[in-house]
Amino acid sequence: MARADVEAILKKISINDGGALCYEEKQFLIKNEVPAFQNLEFKKILNNGANGITFIVFHKYLKIEQLVKLYFITDDKIEIKAIEETKKNSSVKLGDTIARVYDSGKLLFPVHVYYSIMELVENSLTLKDYLKVRTSFISALKEISSSEIMLEKNSLFDIILQEGVNLCIYFLRDISYLIKYKIRHGDLNPGNIMIGGSILTDNLSDLIDKYNKVKKNKKCIPVEFEKIKQEILCYKNIFYNEVFVGEIRQNRLQVKLIDLGTSHVNPSTVEKTNQRDSWFIFSTIRDILAPIFEELSIDFHDYFYLKQVGQSHVKKLEYNFKLEEYSELRDYYESNLCPSVQFHVENGKLDLSTLSIDKKCSIIKQWSTHNSFSDELDILIQEYMNSPLSTVSKVDDIIVKILIEEGEIFNNLQILPHKLQFKLVSKELMFESSTQYNGQIPYQMLSYEMFKFVAVTNLLLGLIFHQGNLNSLEDQSNPIYRDLASIINYNNVSSVEDVSHRFFISEIFDYKFYETGSILLNLNKEKKLWSNNILIDFDSYINDFIQAVELVK
């Protein structure tokens, strides 16, 4: 549905005094005019989007909160999509990473809807709400303890920042399960990510609201206001045995995905779904870690070889690598095909204009003799060989198609960095059959890179909060240095013979961390790696982090 259609429906939806859901003030009915959802008390709208509206409800007999999603059926396509989406969200193989659907059905009055009933983590909130509450909490802590430095030994902020790192890993664990079973979500927006067991409890949230109201109205006895401040400051004493600074381990913390979409049902496509998933994975990690980067005054985006494309809030992430230095060849690129050929490079792109047509024809003949290509490309080459006359554009087109098929250039003639040319690295969705440059980052590759990035961030934060500095990184025998090197270098290889199948073990990471790493960093079912430290400049990140910490002291 279009956004305008959703807005129009929202105006017609209401919840009566008894907790019954109504449409244009008429209660939803099943057959024989029996009221629908008799066991449920509707509380509020949790989220809404193009696929439908999700409500938080209370089961009157089980005494638990659940989720109910309504799909408003306006045509057959929407109904098919609703049914497929419900099946997807009922999958048991995704374990505890999704809010699973337990029941579904269809209602015809007062309007045609399809519904599904899902589990809800007790006392949970969406990531969207979590980030709002956390922002208010951090602001309150800064105001109450204005002399406190956020990134220092025994910081007042250490637990809340550590929970953010834990959230990132547990979120990536959910994504890793999707990757494992070749599922795309399609709408990983902050409203579809549920968080339970956080230190931002309802009590703490209420306390923050009370603090902000008193501060705004200035109508409170100073002693009472001071009491509120002290209660906020005591949060560390309450959660010190639940969140372990420098360690990814938080037993009560849960992250579940809701509303898995249907990328295979029109008008959705795998390409569109990947674009959305990649963007939301990137932006979710960025937003959760934002307080750290804001405090250090360094830009999260600076350490990623990518660019954001598009005007909408959901961007397309494309590869944006620094131009490789072909120092031994100057401005030339040497192909990996046999025999090897040197091509001129102009602004990072293949330039065939410096070669004569005879030279190009010779290249095609030699390559066709010594290399194997797809049937489609072989036919094209044979047609060319049998043709007495060929235009320059025809010859250029064949050379370009060969190099694209071999994964050496993009469709826009941009030369791939050598690390990305490794056949060991999966390049799903990197190329399209069209002549347009695709270059969008597969969500699997991004997840691999983000996992390492968050793990490195955890180690850096742990050193600051425990030692007050990052001097341990100068000692290669230090366990933290070894952990850092192990994370960055794990399966950063170029050949299958060098691939490791055993992830390193460290006591500062829990089973969820290792479960995630084993899926994202090891060979996939196609015996390829999802990435190879391609998207992130770890050296610059660590160096800038160290320098920024010194500046904020």
Short mmCIF file of C-alpha atoms in Angstrom, two decimals, residues 86-403:
data_model
loop_
_atom_site.label_atom_id
_atom_site.label_comp_id
_atom_site.label_asym_id
_atom_site.label_seq_id
_atom_site.Cartn_x
_atom_site.Cartn_y
_atom_site.Cartn_z
CA THR A 86 2.84 -14.96 7.46
CA LYS A 87 4.34 -18.30 6.42
CA LYS A 88 7.80 -16.75 6.43
CA ASN A 89 7.31 -15.35 9.93
CA SER A 90 6.16 -18.71 11.30
CA SER A 91 9.41 -20.49 10.42
CA VAL A 92 10.83 -22.51 13.32
CA LYS A 93 14.30 -22.74 11.76
CA LEU A 94 15.01 -19.10 12.59
CA GLY A 95 14.92 -19.99 16.28
CA ASP A 96 14.71 -17.11 18.74
CA THR A 97 15.75 -14.46 16.22
CA ILE A 98 12.22 -13.55 15.10
CA ALA A 99 8.89 -12.87 16.76
CA ARG A 100 7.19 -16.01 15.46
CA VAL A 101 3.64 -16.11 14.11
CA TYR A 102 1.39 -18.54 15.98
CA ASP A 103 -1.98 -17.90 14.35
CA SER A 104 -3.44 -16.20 11.29
CA GLY A 105 -6.73 -15.77 9.49
CA LYS A 106 -9.05 -13.61 7.44
CA LEU A 107 -11.80 -11.16 8.43
CA LEU A 108 -14.43 -9.80 6.03
CA PHE A 109 -16.28 -7.21 8.14
CA PRO A 110 -16.27 -4.23 8.35
CA VAL A 111 -13.40 -4.39 5.87
CA HIS A 112 -11.43 -7.20 4.25
CA VAL A 113 -8.26 -7.88 6.31
CA TYR A 114 -5.77 -10.68 6.80
CA TYR A 115 -4.26 -10.94 10.27
CA SER A 116 -1.41 -12.71 12.04
CA ILE A 117 -0.75 -13.08 15.77
CA MET A 118 2.89 -13.05 16.90
CA GLU A 119 4.85 -13.49 20.10
CA LEU A 120 6.22 -10.44 21.90
CA VAL A 121 9.20 -10.31 24.23
CA GLU A 122 7.97 -9.25 27.66
CA ASN A 123 8.60 -5.59 28.50
CA SER A 124 10.13 -5.03 25.08
CA LEU A 125 10.34 -1.91 22.96
CA THR A 126 11.23 -1.20 19.36
CA LEU A 127 14.72 -0.06 18.47
CA LYS A 128 13.14 3.24 17.40
CA ASP A 129 11.80 3.79 20.93
CA TYR A 130 14.96 2.41 22.53
CA LEU A 131 17.13 5.00 20.78
CA LYS A 132 14.81 7.81 21.90
CA VAL A 133 14.89 6.68 25.54
CA ARG A 134 18.65 6.17 25.44
CA THR A 135 19.21 9.67 24.05
CA SER A 136 17.16 11.15 26.91
CA PHE A 137 19.02 8.99 29.42
CA ILE A 138 22.49 9.98 28.20
CA SER A 139 21.44 13.66 28.12
CA ALA A 140 20.21 13.40 31.71
CA LEU A 141 23.46 11.75 32.83
CA LYS A 142 25.49 14.51 31.17
CA GLU A 143 23.43 17.22 32.86
CA ILE A 144 23.52 15.61 36.29
CA SER A 145 27.26 14.86 36.12
CA SER A 146 28.57 17.58 33.85
CA SER A 147 32.18 16.96 34.88
CA GLU A 148 32.07 13.31 33.79
CA ILE A 149 33.92 12.31 30.62
CA MET A 150 32.02 9.71 28.64
CA LEU A 151 35.06 7.71 27.53
CA GLU A 152 37.29 7.22 30.56
CA LYS A 153 38.11 4.59 33.17
CA ASN A 154 35.08 3.61 35.30
CA SER A 155 32.90 6.00 33.31
CA LEU A 156 29.34 6.64 34.40
CA PHE A 157 28.34 5.88 30.80
CA ASP A 158 30.18 2.57 30.38
CA ILE A 159 27.23 0.23 30.92
CA ILE A 160 24.81 2.00 28.59
CA LEU A 161 27.46 2.23 25.84
CA GLN A 162 28.39 -1.43 26.33
CA GLU A 163 24.75 -2.44 25.97
CA GLY A 164 24.76 -0.67 22.60
CA VAL A 165 27.70 -2.80 21.44
CA ASN A 166 25.92 -5.94 22.68
CA LEU A 167 22.79 -4.90 20.80
CA CYS A 168 24.77 -4.60 17.57
CA ILE A 169 26.14 -8.14 17.87
CA TYR A 170 22.78 -9.64 18.85
CA PHE A 171 21.12 -7.80 15.96
CA LEU A 172 23.76 -9.20 13.59
CA ARG A 173 23.07 -12.64 15.04
CA ASP A 174 19.48 -12.27 13.84
CA ILE A 175 20.76 -11.25 10.42
CA SER A 176 23.18 -14.19 10.33
CA TYR A 177 20.25 -16.60 10.70
CA LEU A 178 18.53 -14.94 7.74
CA ILE A 179 21.74 -15.36 5.76
CA LYS A 180 22.15 -18.97 6.84
CA TYR A 181 18.71 -19.87 5.51
CA LYS A 182 18.87 -17.56 2.47
CA ILE A 183 16.09 -15.30 3.69
CA ARG A 184 15.84 -11.57 3.17
CA HIS A 185 13.85 -9.42 5.56
CA GLY A 186 12.90 -6.55 3.28
CA ASP A 187 11.98 -4.01 5.96
CA LEU A 188 14.59 -3.91 8.72
CA ASN A 189 13.53 -0.46 9.89
CA PRO A 190 13.92 0.39 13.62
CA GLY A 191 10.21 -0.25 14.16
CA ASN A 192 10.64 -3.91 13.17
CA ILE A 193 13.46 -4.64 15.62
CA MET A 194 12.26 -5.57 19.11
CA ILE A 195 14.51 -5.29 22.17
CA GLY A 196 13.80 -7.03 25.46
CA GLY A 197 15.73 -7.31 28.71
CA SER A 198 17.45 -3.95 28.27
CA ILE A 199 18.74 -1.89 31.19
CA LEU A 200 16.38 0.83 29.92
CA THR A 201 13.51 -0.60 31.96
CA ASP A 202 10.07 0.96 32.27
CA ASN A 203 11.05 2.21 35.74
CA LEU A 204 14.18 3.92 34.45
CA SER A 205 12.27 5.35 31.50
CA ASP A 206 9.61 6.76 33.85
CA LEU A 207 12.34 8.23 36.04
CA ILE A 208 13.90 9.98 33.03
CA ASP A 209 10.48 11.36 32.03
CA LYS A 210 9.95 12.63 35.56
CA TYR A 211 13.38 14.28 35.53
CA ASN A 212 12.70 16.04 32.21
CA LYS A 213 9.24 17.23 33.29
CA VAL A 214 10.55 18.65 36.56
CA LYS A 215 13.44 20.34 34.74
CA LYS A 216 11.05 21.86 32.21
CA ASN A 217 8.35 23.03 34.63
CA LYS A 218 10.72 23.92 37.47
CA LYS A 219 7.99 23.05 39.96
CA CYS A 220 9.62 20.71 42.39
CA ILE A 221 11.15 20.85 45.83
CA PRO A 222 14.96 20.86 45.42
CA VAL A 223 15.29 17.87 47.74
CA GLU A 224 12.89 15.82 45.61
CA PHE A 225 14.66 16.82 42.40
CA GLU A 226 17.97 15.81 43.93
CA LYS A 227 16.45 12.46 44.87
CA ILE A 228 15.41 11.88 41.25
CA LYS A 229 18.94 12.68 40.10
CA GLN A 230 20.48 10.25 42.56
CA GLU A 231 18.10 7.48 41.51
CA ILE A 232 19.17 7.98 37.88
CA LEU A 233 22.84 7.93 38.87
CA CYS A 234 22.33 4.65 40.74
CA TYR A 235 21.47 2.75 37.56
CA LYS A 236 24.99 1.26 37.41
CA ASN A 237 24.57 -0.29 40.85
CA ILE A 238 21.43 -2.07 39.66
CA PHE A 239 22.85 -3.49 36.44
CA TYR A 240 26.54 -4.00 37.23
CA ASN A 241 26.06 -7.79 37.29
CA GLU A 242 24.07 -7.88 34.02
CA VAL A 243 26.30 -5.85 31.70
CA PHE A 244 30.03 -6.58 31.69
CA VAL A 245 32.08 -3.71 30.35
CA GLY A 246 34.43 -4.77 27.54
CA GLU A 247 32.62 -8.10 27.17
CA ILE A 248 29.83 -9.05 24.81
CA ARG A 249 27.72 -10.91 27.32
CA GLN A 250 24.23 -9.87 28.48
CA ASN A 251 22.02 -12.85 29.22
CA ARG A 252 18.68 -11.06 29.57
CA LEU A 253 19.11 -8.92 26.47
CA GLN A 254 17.09 -10.12 23.48
CA VAL A 255 16.82 -8.78 19.95
CA LYS A 256 14.08 -10.14 17.71
CA LEU A 257 13.02 -9.23 14.19
CA ILE A 258 9.37 -8.86 13.25
CA ASP A 259 7.60 -8.49 9.92
CA LEU A 260 9.82 -10.48 7.57
CA GLY A 261 8.77 -9.41 4.08
CA THR A 262 8.40 -11.27 0.79
CA SER A 263 11.13 -10.38 -1.69
CA HIS A 264 9.95 -12.96 -4.23
CA VAL A 265 6.40 -11.58 -4.52
CA ASN A 266 5.73 -8.72 -6.95
CA PRO A 267 6.33 -5.80 -6.85
CA SER A 268 9.26 -6.70 -4.56
CA THR A 269 12.50 -7.98 -6.06
CA VAL A 270 15.61 -9.54 -4.58
CA GLU A 271 17.60 -6.46 -5.67
CA LYS A 272 15.22 -4.02 -3.96
CA THR A 273 15.06 -6.14 -0.83
CA ASN A 274 18.84 -6.42 -0.65
CA GLN A 275 19.13 -2.65 -1.04
CA ARG A 276 16.78 -2.07 1.89
CA ASP A 277 18.36 -4.74 4.09
CA SER A 278 21.89 -3.48 3.45
CA TRP A 279 20.90 0.10 4.20
CA PHE A 280 19.10 -0.74 7.44
CA ILE A 281 21.93 -2.99 8.66
CA PHE A 282 24.39 -0.15 8.06
CA SER A 283 22.20 2.60 9.52
CA THR A 284 21.14 0.49 12.52
CA ILE A 285 24.73 -0.20 13.59
CA ARG A 286 25.62 3.44 12.94
CA ASP A 287 22.74 4.76 15.05
CA ILE A 288 23.36 2.38 17.95
CA LEU A 289 27.06 3.31 18.09
CA ALA A 290 26.40 7.02 17.46
CA PRO A 291 27.12 8.28 21.04
CA ILE A 292 30.65 6.86 20.85
CA PHE A 293 31.47 8.56 17.55
CA GLU A 294 29.84 11.82 18.59
CA GLU A 295 31.94 11.89 21.76
CA LEU A 296 35.13 11.23 19.78
CA SER A 297 34.18 13.71 17.02
CA ILE A 298 35.03 11.18 14.32
CA ASP A 299 32.77 10.26 11.41
CA PHE A 300 31.47 6.68 11.28
CA HIS A 301 31.24 6.86 7.48
CA ASP A 302 34.93 7.70 7.00
CA TYR A 303 36.04 4.10 7.55
CA PHE A 304 33.80 2.45 4.95
CA TYR A 305 34.56 2.18 1.25
CA LEU A 306 31.03 2.95 0.17
CA LYS A 307 28.79 5.78 -0.90
CA GLN A 308 25.12 6.45 -0.27
CA VAL A 309 23.04 6.82 -3.42
CA GLY A 310 19.50 8.16 -3.74
CA GLN A 311 17.26 10.88 -2.36
CA SER A 312 14.95 8.77 -0.18
CA HIS A 313 15.70 7.97 3.47
CA VAL A 314 16.52 4.40 2.40
CA LYS A 315 19.76 4.79 0.48
CA LYS A 316 21.46 2.42 -1.92
CA LEU A 317 24.92 1.49 -0.69
CA GLU A 318 27.41 1.22 -3.54
CA TYR A 319 31.07 0.28 -3.59
CA ASN A 320 33.32 3.32 -3.46
CA PHE A 321 36.90 2.13 -3.27
CA LYS A 322 39.91 4.37 -3.29
CA LEU A 323 41.70 4.10 -6.60
CA GLU A 324 44.18 1.27 -6.40
CA GLU A 325 47.85 2.09 -6.85
CA TYR A 326 49.16 0.16 -9.86
CA SER A 327 52.63 1.42 -8.98
CA GLU A 328 54.53 -1.12 -11.06
CA LEU A 329 52.32 -0.41 -14.07
CA ARG A 330 51.70 3.28 -13.52
CA ASP A 331 48.30 4.02 -15.02
CA TYR A 332 47.86 0.54 -16.45
CA TYR A 333 45.82 -2.43 -15.29
CA GLU A 334 47.02 -5.98 -15.91
CA SER A 335 44.27 -8.51 -16.51
CA ASN A 336 44.22 -11.85 -14.70
CA LEU A 337 43.27 -13.73 -17.88
CA CYS A 338 45.71 -15.82 -19.88
CA PRO A 339 47.64 -14.36 -21.56
CA SER A 340 47.79 -11.28 -19.37
CA VAL A 341 47.11 -7.95 -21.08
CA GLN A 342 47.89 -4.42 -19.93
CA PHE A 343 45.02 -1.94 -20.27
CA HIS A 344 45.11 1.81 -19.84
CA VAL A 345 43.19 3.16 -16.82
CA GLU A 346 41.46 6.55 -16.78
CA ASN A 347 39.96 7.69 -13.45
CA GLY A 348 39.78 4.11 -12.26
CA LYS A 349 37.97 2.92 -15.37
CA LEU A 350 39.06 0.68 -18.22
CA ASP A 351 40.10 2.72 -21.28
CA LEU A 352 40.25 0.75 -24.55
CA SER A 353 40.82 3.77 -26.78
CA THR A 354 44.61 3.43 -26.64
CA LEU A 355 44.55 0.02 -28.35
CA SER A 356 44.25 -0.51 -32.09
CA ILE A 357 41.44 -2.67 -33.42
CA ASP A 358 43.98 -5.26 -34.59
CA LYS A 359 45.40 -5.49 -31.06
CA LYS A 360 41.91 -5.89 -29.61
CA CYS A 361 41.07 -8.62 -32.12
CA SER A 362 44.28 -10.42 -31.18
CA ILE A 363 43.36 -10.22 -27.48
CA ILE A 364 39.95 -11.81 -28.09
CA LYS A 365 41.45 -14.65 -30.14
CA GLN A 366 44.12 -15.43 -27.55
CA TRP A 367 41.68 -15.27 -24.64
CA SER A 368 39.18 -17.55 -26.39
CA THR A 369 41.96 -20.09 -26.93
CA HIS A 370 43.38 -20.16 -23.40
CA ASN A 371 40.31 -19.49 -21.21
CA SER A 372 36.83 -20.91 -20.62
CA PHE A 373 33.76 -18.69 -20.68
CA SER A 374 30.01 -19.08 -20.32
CA ASP A 375 28.02 -20.57 -23.20
CA GLU A 376 26.41 -17.20 -23.88
CA LEU A 377 29.80 -15.50 -24.15
CA ASP A 378 31.26 -18.34 -26.25
CA ILE A 379 28.44 -17.91 -28.76
CA LEU A 380 29.09 -14.18 -28.95
CA ILE A 381 32.82 -14.76 -29.50
CA GLN A 382 32.18 -17.38 -32.21
CA GLU A 383 29.80 -15.04 -34.03
CA TYR A 384 32.51 -12.39 -33.95
CA MET A 385 35.20 -14.83 -35.18
CA ASN A 386 32.99 -15.89 -38.09
CA SER A 387 32.23 -12.33 -39.08
CA PRO A 388 34.54 -10.87 -41.73
CA LEU A 389 34.03 -7.31 -40.53
CA SER A 390 33.65 -6.06 -36.98
CA THR A 391 33.22 -2.53 -35.74
CA VAL A 392 35.30 -1.05 -32.95
CA SER A 393 32.25 -0.93 -30.69
CA LYS A 394 31.56 -4.65 -31.33
CA VAL A 395 35.13 -5.61 -30.42
CA ASP A 396 35.13 -3.36 -27.35
CA ASP A 397 31.82 -4.84 -26.25
CA ILE A 398 33.23 -8.39 -26.31
CA ILE A 399 36.34 -7.45 -24.30
CA VAL A 400 34.18 -5.66 -21.74
CA LYS A 401 31.79 -8.62 -21.46
CA ILE A 402 34.73 -10.99 -20.91
CA LEU A 403 36.21 -8.83 -18.15
#
